[in-house]
Amino acid sequence: MEHINRIKLEIPCRSENEAIARNIAAIFSASQDPTIEELTEIKTAVSEAVSNAVLYAYDDDEEGSIYLEMEATGSGRITIVVEDRGRGIENVQKAMEPLYTTGDSRERSGMGFTVMESFMDKVQVESSPGKGTRVTLIKSLDRTNGF
Amino acid sequence: MEIAFEMTDDILISVLSGELDHHSLKEIRDSIDLTYDTFQAKHIILCFEGVTFMDSSGVGLIMGRYNKVREAGGKIAVAGCNEYMIRILDMAGIYTIAQCFATKEEAVACMRKEGE
Ligand SMILES: Nc1ncnc2c1ncn2[C@@H]1O[C@H](COP(=O)(O)OP(=O)(O)O)[C@@H](O)[C@H]1O
Ligand SMILES: [Mg+2]
């Protein structure tokens, strides 16, 4: 049977937890012998997904949570799910376009989803307005080097 | 995230160190804008050499400062980006608004030359 490792956690949806979330993802992934490049890509993608939840999921006076699920298979496939139960995204396809942002256009680049897609093998976004958003980030580590 | 400032002529050099994300962005942005206004600078150089992590918040930081210097007829340049930062800045097409240099000294030299 293939060896699978999993971690699940719930953290308050606050900006101070962005660094904690991406560093937990890095520690979890590090056990799978990634390259520095792969590790940096995973950290960056998680940072993007988590900061989107912090920025957009909940109203300012709402104390929401972010739900993180990480899974690593023996073959080196890493899956990280970043989920919120916030406002959701009306049009996911549009939200994922480069440079598209509903944030302060002077300070937000609209490049978050583009970075996630470029740094991971696969990015899946499921969202329903009023219910929340679930971002699934998948990366298969290159096992040809090392060992 | 920490920030140190240097002024040469009308160029404000902001030397960043630590992790640049949405959380650290606000403080950094406010600090740069306040220093820029206080010293009546014209141009801004952002030095990323000491930055150990950056996500797309870095693009927002550059875009926001670009809008600010443009109002004063100034320019913006970035220096000391690592390969991951360059990938992110490339995706956003940042080089159409900001020139990129290996070091802040090169950025200063180029801005001075263009100012002559
Ligand atoms: N978790 C989320 N909940 C609600 N809206 C979201 C969420 N994540 C992303 N969005 C929407 O998608 C847009 C694009 O996100 P992104 O590409 O990361 O750019 P940015 O963060 O700069 O706005 C956001 O402006 C927002 O409207
Ligand atoms: Mg974003």
XYZ file of C-alpha atoms and ligand atoms in Angstrom:
291
model
C 0.000 0.000 0.000
C 1.201 3.521 -0.800
C 2.333 5.512 2.203
C 0.217 8.645 2.670
C 0.700 11.448 5.185
C -1.970 13.997 6.069
C -2.394 17.123 8.157
C -5.559 19.119 8.816
C -5.849 22.400 10.644
C -8.113 25.338 11.277
C -6.647 28.796 11.834
C -8.235 32.224 12.390
C -8.481 34.138 9.119
C -6.000 36.895 9.971
C -3.028 38.295 8.074
C -0.531 37.344 10.824
C -1.341 33.688 10.011
C -0.262 33.973 6.356
C 3.380 33.311 7.262
C 2.423 30.530 9.693
C 0.300 28.767 7.052
C 2.940 28.848 4.307
C 5.671 27.758 6.719
C 3.590 24.794 7.918
C 3.092 23.851 4.243
C 6.857 24.079 3.732
C 7.633 21.899 6.767
C 5.025 19.342 5.685
C 6.382 19.266 2.115
C 10.017 19.153 3.231
C 9.557 15.564 4.451
C 9.067 14.560 0.789
C 12.568 15.677 -0.287
C 11.594 18.562 -2.565
C 14.171 20.798 -4.235
C 14.593 24.337 -2.853
C 12.825 25.539 -5.981
C 9.810 23.275 -5.404
C 9.653 24.297 -1.752
C 9.696 28.004 -2.631
C 6.974 27.479 -5.232
C 4.734 25.644 -2.750
C 5.280 28.309 -0.067
C 4.453 31.101 -2.496
C 1.290 29.428 -3.828
C 0.010 28.770 -0.284
C 0.766 32.381 0.666
C -1.339 33.588 -2.280
C -4.331 31.356 -1.450
C -4.262 32.167 2.271
C -3.903 35.913 1.787
C -6.862 35.843 -0.614
C -8.981 34.290 2.145
C -7.751 36.969 4.579
C -8.393 39.788 2.106
C -11.656 38.745 0.510
C -13.500 35.894 2.263
C -15.006 37.518 5.339
C -16.318 40.945 6.369
C -13.951 42.950 8.572
C -16.066 42.411 11.696
C -16.429 38.680 11.024
C -14.120 36.201 12.818
C -13.818 33.518 10.157
C -11.534 30.521 9.839
C -9.232 29.126 7.193
C -9.225 25.346 6.834
C -5.992 23.800 5.599
C -5.627 20.224 4.429
C -2.345 18.811 3.233
C -1.643 15.401 1.784
C 1.574 13.809 0.573
C 1.799 10.457 -1.167
C 4.849 8.204 -1.237
C 5.262 8.948 -4.927
C 5.841 12.641 -4.106
C 2.476 14.139 -4.948
C 1.617 17.039 -2.658
C -1.926 18.374 -2.386
C -2.755 21.442 -0.323
C -6.329 22.634 0.140
C -7.038 26.169 1.375
C -10.701 26.634 2.237
C -12.866 29.379 3.709
C -16.602 29.638 4.500
C -16.813 33.252 3.382
C -18.539 35.231 0.647
C -17.377 33.071 -2.258
C -16.530 34.099 -5.817
C -19.255 35.015 -8.309
C -17.238 34.290 -11.456
C -14.230 32.042 -10.835
C -12.965 32.135 -14.411
C -12.848 35.928 -14.352
C -11.239 36.031 -10.887
C -8.419 33.831 -12.186
C -7.536 36.115 -15.104
C -4.141 37.842 -14.770
C -4.397 41.401 -13.381
C -8.063 40.966 -12.355
C -8.741 42.252 -8.850
C -11.728 43.498 -6.888
C -9.318 44.901 -4.272
C -7.790 48.374 -4.146
C -6.462 48.520 -7.712
C -3.657 50.889 -6.664
C -2.180 48.287 -4.312
C -3.431 44.849 -5.428
C -1.912 43.329 -8.550
C -4.540 40.708 -9.428
C -1.675 38.247 -9.977
C -2.415 35.826 -7.117
C -4.114 33.061 -9.109
C -1.631 33.493 -11.970
C 1.265 32.929 -9.556
C -0.484 29.856 -8.070
C -1.001 28.381 -11.545
C 2.545 29.071 -12.622
C 4.151 27.681 -9.448
C 1.986 24.540 -9.059
C 1.131 21.724 -11.489
C -2.592 22.120 -10.969
C -4.894 24.675 -9.329
C -8.578 23.937 -8.797
C -10.992 26.559 -7.503
C -14.468 25.637 -6.300
C -16.605 28.470 -4.985
C -20.226 29.291 -4.383
C -21.426 32.783 -3.445
C -22.378 32.999 0.223
C -20.873 29.591 1.042
C -17.122 29.901 0.570
C -14.127 29.052 -1.559
C -11.960 25.944 -1.811
C -8.591 26.231 -3.567
C -6.743 22.968 -4.284
C -3.034 23.227 -5.087
C -1.290 20.149 -6.487
C 2.361 19.517 -7.202
C 4.175 16.315 -8.153
C 7.755 16.515 -6.959
C 10.468 15.699 -9.449
C 12.104 12.563 -8.065
C 14.656 12.172 -10.868
C 17.342 14.121 -8.984
C 18.736 13.234 -5.610
C 18.530 9.945 -3.679
C 9.999 42.809 7.671
C 12.435 45.672 8.126
C 13.185 48.718 6.040
C 16.092 51.154 5.918
C 16.248 54.343 3.903
C 18.998 56.198 2.062
C 18.653 59.481 0.179
C 20.937 60.498 -2.677
C 19.923 63.703 -4.436
C 16.210 63.285 -5.084
C 16.308 59.481 -5.073
C 14.817 57.571 -2.132
C 16.449 54.156 -1.745
C 14.336 51.706 0.292
C 16.319 48.688 1.439
C 13.930 45.885 2.440
C 14.733 42.793 4.463
C 12.618 39.867 5.685
C 9.417 38.371 4.272
C 7.199 40.482 2.027
C 3.560 39.373 2.007
C 0.112 40.921 2.385
C 0.617 41.097 6.173
C 3.902 43.024 6.103
C 2.942 45.120 3.078
C 0.848 47.774 4.822
C 3.547 48.857 7.249
C 6.224 48.922 4.529
C 4.047 50.869 2.136
C 3.091 53.505 4.723
C 6.710 53.881 5.788
C 7.956 54.376 2.206
C 5.193 56.853 1.362
C 5.769 58.889 4.527
C 9.538 59.060 3.963
C 9.044 59.945 0.296
C 6.757 62.859 1.217
C 8.859 64.036 4.176
C 12.097 64.247 2.187
C 10.338 65.447 -0.964
C 11.987 62.771 -3.041
C 11.282 62.346 -6.739
C 12.418 58.815 -7.605
C 12.220 55.527 -5.667
C 14.560 52.541 -5.757
C 13.292 49.389 -4.038
C 16.125 47.059 -3.046
C 14.990 43.451 -2.556
C 18.400 41.912 -1.884
C 17.600 41.139 1.762
C 14.082 39.875 1.059
C 13.831 36.165 1.886
C 10.255 35.626 0.671
C 7.939 37.499 -1.678
C 4.527 36.733 -3.184
C 2.415 38.878 -5.533
C 2.149 41.505 -2.776
C 5.539 42.678 -4.063
C 3.942 43.490 -7.417
C 1.318 45.556 -5.608
C 4.046 47.392 -3.690
C 5.848 48.355 -6.916
C 2.639 49.313 -8.744
C 1.458 51.468 -5.852
C 4.814 53.281 -5.567
C 4.891 53.716 -9.363
C 1.600 55.610 -9.184
C 3.072 57.815 -6.458
C 6.340 58.747 -8.189
C 4.534 59.302 -11.477
C 2.490 62.102 -9.898
C 5.798 63.817 -9.054
C 7.287 63.159 -12.493
C 9.652 60.562 -11.033
C 10.692 57.017 -11.843
C 10.808 53.728 -10.015
C 13.472 51.014 -10.169
C 13.965 47.664 -8.437
C 17.246 46.007 -7.489
C 18.578 42.734 -6.105
C 15.670 40.456 -7.085
C 16.196 36.695 -6.872
C 14.990 34.263 -9.580
C 11.572 33.692 -7.925
C 10.900 37.413 -7.628
C 11.907 37.883 -11.246
C 9.441 35.180 -12.305
C 6.600 36.898 -10.428
C 7.515 40.383 -11.690
C 7.795 39.016 -15.245
C 4.304 37.500 -15.096
C 2.907 40.873 -14.089
C 4.814 42.692 -16.850
C 6.335 44.980 -14.212
C 9.283 45.888 -16.430
C 7.072 48.179 -18.467
C 6.860 50.468 -15.409
C 10.049 49.724 -13.457
C 13.595 49.019 -14.576
C 15.346 46.123 -12.854
C 19.008 46.200 -11.739
C 21.350 43.707 -10.092
C 22.357 46.188 -7.371
C 21.020 49.433 -5.938
C 24.299 51.152 -6.908
C 23.636 50.327 -10.570
C 20.098 51.641 -10.225
C 21.349 54.919 -8.728
C 23.993 55.322 -11.463
C 21.409 54.797 -14.190
C 18.871 57.189 -12.683
C 21.533 59.896 -12.259
C 22.651 59.479 -15.856
C 19.096 59.717 -17.153
C 18.546 62.814 -14.990
C 21.429 64.698 -16.590
N -11.138 33.306 -0.951
C -11.736 34.241 -1.710
N -12.980 34.702 -1.388
C -13.580 35.658 -2.148
N -13.036 36.204 -3.262
C -11.809 35.786 -3.635
C -11.089 34.802 -2.886
N -9.890 34.589 -3.506
C -9.866 35.396 -4.581
N -11.002 36.133 -4.680
C -11.322 37.097 -5.750
O -10.446 36.864 -6.854
C -9.759 38.082 -7.209
C -8.387 37.795 -7.797
O -7.492 37.251 -6.821
P -5.920 37.342 -7.049
O -5.604 36.802 -8.404
O -5.255 36.678 -5.903
O -5.590 38.905 -7.067
P -5.590 39.975 -5.852
O -5.391 39.245 -4.561
O -4.453 40.894 -6.160
O -6.925 40.678 -5.908
C -9.767 38.898 -5.941
O -9.631 40.278 -6.191
C -11.142 38.541 -5.329
O -12.170 39.288 -5.932
Mg -4.366 37.542 -4.158
